[in-house]
Coordinates of C-alpha atoms in Angstrom, one line a residue:
X1 CA 26.1 -18.9 -7.8
X2 CA 22.5 -18.9 -9.3
X3 CA 21.6 -19.4 -12.7
X4 CA 19.0 -16.9 -14.3
X5 CA 16.3 -19.4 -14.2
X6 CA 16.1 -19.5 -10.2
X7 CA 16.3 -15.9 -10.0
X8 CA 13.0 -15.4 -12.6
X9 CA 11.3 -18.0 -10.3
X10 CA 12.5 -16.2 -7.5
X11 CA 10.8 -13.1 -8.6
X12 CA 7.7 -14.8 -9.9
X13 CA 7.2 -16.0 -6.5
X14 CA 8.0 -12.8 -4.7
X15 CA 5.9 -10.3 -6.8
X16 CA 2.5 -11.8 -6.0
X17 CA 3.1 -11.1 -2.4
X18 CA 3.9 -7.5 -2.8
X19 CA 0.7 -6.6 -4.6
X20 CA -1.0 -5.7 -1.2
X21 CA 1.7 -3.3 -0.4
X22 CA 1.7 -1.8 -3.7
X23 CA -1.9 -0.5 -3.4
X24 CA -0.7 0.6 0.0
X25 CA 2.4 2.3 -0.8
X26 CA 1.0 3.7 -3.7
X27 CA -1.3 5.6 -2.0
X28 CA 0.5 6.5 1.5
X29 CA 3.5 7.8 -1.1
X30 CA 1.3 9.6 -3.2
X31 CA 0.2 11.4 -0.3
X32 CA 3.8 11.9 1.3
X33 CA 4.6 13.4 -2.3
X34 CA 1.6 15.8 -2.1
X35 CA 2.3 16.9 1.4
X36 CA 5.9 17.7 0.5
X37 CA 4.2 19.8 -2.8
X38 CA 2.2 21.8 -0.8
X39 CA 4.9 22.6 1.5
X40 CA 6.9 24.2 -1.1
X41 CA 9.4 21.5 -1.6
X42 CA 10.3 20.1 -5.6
X43 CA 9.3 16.4 -6.5
X44 CA 13.2 15.9 -6.2
X45 CA 12.7 16.1 -2.4
X46 CA 10.4 13.2 -1.8
X47 CA 11.7 11.2 -4.5
X48 CA 15.3 11.2 -3.1
X49 CA 14.2 11.0 0.3
X50 CA 12.1 7.7 -0.2
X51 CA 14.9 6.3 -2.2
X52 CA 17.6 7.1 0.4
X53 CA 15.6 7.2 3.7
X54 CA 12.7 4.2 2.9
X55 CA 11.3 4.8 6.3
X56 CA 7.8 6.3 5.7
X57 CA 6.8 7.8 9.2
X58 CA 10.4 9.3 9.6
X59 CA 9.6 10.7 6.2
X60 CA 6.6 12.6 7.2
X61 CA 8.1 13.7 10.1
X62 CA 11.2 15.4 8.4
X63 CA 9.0 17.7 6.3
X64 CA 8.8 19.8 9.9
X65 CA 12.6 19.2 10.2
X66 CA 13.6 20.4 7.0
X67 CA 11.1 23.7 7.5
X68 CA 12.1 24.2 11.1
X69 CA 15.2 25.2 12.9
X70 CA 18.3 23.2 12.4
X71 CA 18.3 20.6 15.4
X72 CA 20.3 17.2 14.3
X73 CA 20.0 15.8 17.9
X74 CA 16.3 16.2 18.3
X75 CA 16.1 14.6 14.6
X76 CA 18.6 11.5 16.0
X77 CA 16.4 11.0 18.9
X78 CA 12.8 11.1 17.3
X79 CA 14.0 8.8 14.3
X80 CA 15.1 6.3 16.9
X81 CA 12.1 6.2 18.9
X82 CA 10.0 6.3 15.7
X83 CA 11.9 3.4 13.9
X84 CA 13.2 1.4 17.4
X85 CA 10.9 -1.6 16.1
X86 CA 13.2 -2.0 13.7
X87 CA 15.9 -3.4 16.3
X88 CA 13.2 -6.3 17.1
X89 CA 12.6 -7.4 13.3
X90 CA 16.7 -7.1 12.8
X91 CA 16.8 -10.1 15.6
X92 CA 14.1 -11.7 14.2
X93 CA 15.8 -12.0 10.5
X94 CA 19.4 -13.0 11.8
X95 CA 18.9 -16.6 10.7
X96 CA 16.7 -16.1 7.4
X97 CA 19.7 -13.4 6.5
X98 CA 22.2 -16.1 6.7
X99 CA 23.7 -17.1 3.5
X100 CA 22.5 -14.6 1.3
X101 CA 26.1 -12.9 0.6
X102 CA 25.8 -9.3 -0.6
X103 CA 22.1 -9.2 -0.7
X104 CA 22.0 -8.9 2.8
X105 CA 23.5 -5.2 2.5
X106 CA 20.0 -4.1 0.6
X107 CA 18.1 -6.3 2.7
X108 CA 19.3 -4.6 6.3
X109 CA 18.6 -1.3 4.7
X110 CA 15.2 -2.0 3.1
X111 CA 13.9 -3.7 6.0
X112 CA 10.6 -2.2 6.6
X113 CA 7.3 -3.5 8.1
X114 CA 5.8 -4.8 5.1
X115 CA 8.9 -6.6 3.8
X116 CA 9.4 -8.3 7.2
X117 CA 5.9 -9.4 7.4
X118 CA 6.3 -11.0 4.0
X119 CA 9.7 -12.4 4.3
X120 CA 9.1 -13.8 8.0
X121 CA 6.0 -15.6 7.2
X122 CA 6.0 -16.3 3.3
X123 CA 6.2 -19.7 2.6
X124 CA 9.1 -20.1 -0.1
X125 CA 8.5 -22.2 -3.3
X126 CA 11.5 -25.1 -3.5
X127 CA 12.0 -24.0 -7.0
X128 CA 12.9 -20.5 -5.6
X129 CA 16.0 -19.0 -4.2
X130 CA 15.4 -17.8 -0.5
X131 CA 17.7 -15.2 -0.8
X132 CA 16.7 -13.8 -4.3
X133 CA 13.0 -14.0 -3.0
X134 CA 13.6 -11.8 0.3
X135 CA 15.5 -9.6 -2.1
X136 CA 13.0 -9.0 -4.8
X137 CA 10.1 -8.6 -2.3
X138 CA 12.4 -5.8 -0.5
X139 CA 13.2 -4.2 -4.0
X140 CA 9.6 -4.0 -5.2
X141 CA 8.3 -2.7 -1.8
X142 CA 11.1 -0.2 -2.1
X143 CA 10.0 0.8 -5.8
X144 CA 6.3 1.0 -4.8
X145 CA 7.2 3.7 -2.3
X146 CA 9.7 5.8 -4.6
X147 CA 7.1 5.4 -7.3
X148 CA 4.4 6.8 -5.2
X149 CA 6.0 9.3 -3.7
X150 CA 7.7 10.9 -6.8
X151 CA 3.9 11.0 -8.8
X152 CA 2.7 12.7 -5.6
X153 CA 5.6 15.1 -5.7
X154 CA 5.3 16.0 -9.3
X155 CA 1.4 16.2 -9.8
X156 CA 0.4 17.1 -5.7
X157 CA -0.4 20.6 -6.9
X158 CA -3.3 19.2 -9.1
X159 CA -4.6 16.5 -7.0
X160 CA -7.5 18.3 -5.3
X161 CA -9.5 15.1 -3.3
X162 CA -9.1 14.9 0.4
X163 CA -6.5 12.1 0.9
X164 CA -7.6 12.1 4.9
X165 CA -7.5 8.4 5.9
X166 CA -5.8 6.9 3.1
X167 CA -3.3 5.6 5.9
X168 CA -5.8 3.1 7.0
X169 CA -5.0 0.9 3.8
X170 CA -1.5 -0.1 5.6
X171 CA -3.8 -1.3 8.6
X172 CA -6.0 -3.2 6.8
X173 CA -2.9 -4.7 4.9
X174 CA -1.5 -5.8 8.4
X175 CA -4.8 -7.6 9.4
X176 CA -5.2 -9.4 6.1
X177 CA -1.2 -10.8 6.4
X178 CA -2.2 -11.8 10.2
X179 CA -5.2 -13.4 9.2
X180 CA -3.6 -15.2 6.8
X181 CA -1.0 -16.3 8.9
X182 CA -3.7 -17.5 11.7
X183 CA -5.2 -19.9 8.9
X184 CA -2.0 -21.9 8.7
X185 CA -0.9 -21.8 12.4
X186 CA -1.3 -25.3 13.9
X187 CA -0.6 -23.3 17.5
X188 CA -2.1 -19.9 18.0
X189 CA 0.1 -19.2 21.2
X190 CA 2.3 -16.6 19.5
X191 CA -0.7 -15.0 17.8
X192 CA -2.9 -14.8 21.0
X193 CA 0.2 -13.9 23.2
X194 CA 1.1 -10.6 20.3
X195 CA -2.7 -9.4 20.4
X196 CA -3.1 -10.0 24.3
X197 CA 0.2 -8.1 25.3
X198 CA -0.4 -5.6 22.9
X199 CA -3.7 -4.7 24.2
X200 CA -2.6 -4.4 27.8
X201 CA 0.4 -2.4 26.8
X202 CA -1.5 -0.1 25.0
X203 CA -4.2 0.3 27.9
X204 CA -1.2 1.1 30.2
X205 CA 1.3 3.3 27.9
X206 CA -1.3 4.8 25.9
X207 CA -1.4 4.5 22.0
X208 CA 2.0 7.1 21.1
X209 CA 4.4 4.7 23.6
X210 CA 2.7 1.2 23.6
X211 CA 5.0 -0.4 20.4
X212 CA 8.5 -0.4 22.3
X213 CA 6.9 -1.7 25.5
X214 CA 4.7 -4.3 23.7
X215 CA 7.6 -5.3 21.4
X216 CA 9.6 -6.3 24.7
X217 CA 7.1 -7.5 26.5
X218 CA 6.6 -10.2 23.3
X219 CA 10.2 -10.8 23.0
X220 CA 10.6 -11.7 26.5
X221 CA 7.4 -14.1 26.5
X222 CA 8.3 -15.8 23.6
X223 CA 11.7 -16.7 24.7
X224 CA 10.5 -17.8 27.8
X225 CA 8.2 -20.4 26.0
X226 CA 10.2 -21.0 23.0
X227 CA 11.7 -24.7 24.3
X228 CA 8.1 -25.9 25.5
X229 CA 6.5 -24.4 21.7
X230 CA 8.9 -26.4 20.1
X231 CA 9.0 -29.6 22.2
X232 CA 5.0 -29.4 21.5
X233 CA 5.7 -28.9 17.8
X234 CA 7.9 -32.3 17.7
X235 CA 5.4 -34.4 19.5
X236 CA 2.4 -33.4 16.9

């Protein structure tokens, strides 16, 4: 059990990490809500889908599923292909999710790109609880997405500006997270490997297919060099 003071400190420690996500999710969620609105759906659809599905790319694709012929097999396969990267996120978070109790269920459900980036790399203060910190990061990011999607669904018909290109907000955010992690690292082997392997896979497999191959290659590479890296850290 954790007292209320520890929980409050965990929330205060988690909130600043999610501020960049707030900006990105509100814009993207708003865009999604507007898209649903102009496609003929009430605000309840983006609100409930963002609340229960919580997978941005899949939610955008789901609009076509809802408008087209009923094809659950296609929907399942496409969803697996789009979100296959979460398999690797889950493997990476196995140790971090140990001992989090009932919160683990929600942490698994709410594991998205942004929450993974924060919870995996953040330096959690000693007076904060690790489980509650990750819980609040996930909860806040989930709330931002639901809020943006709901507002977009409610007021989508009133928005007249061109929202094309807003998705770049998330790209910029990941660049900032990567840069921050780079500055904190003593050894850049892992970061450089990720960049080089991703670039090679992009050139070989193309922009639509390189993510899964990149993650598999990075996982294999880091597994092979894990012991040398750990031994190197012990000698520093």
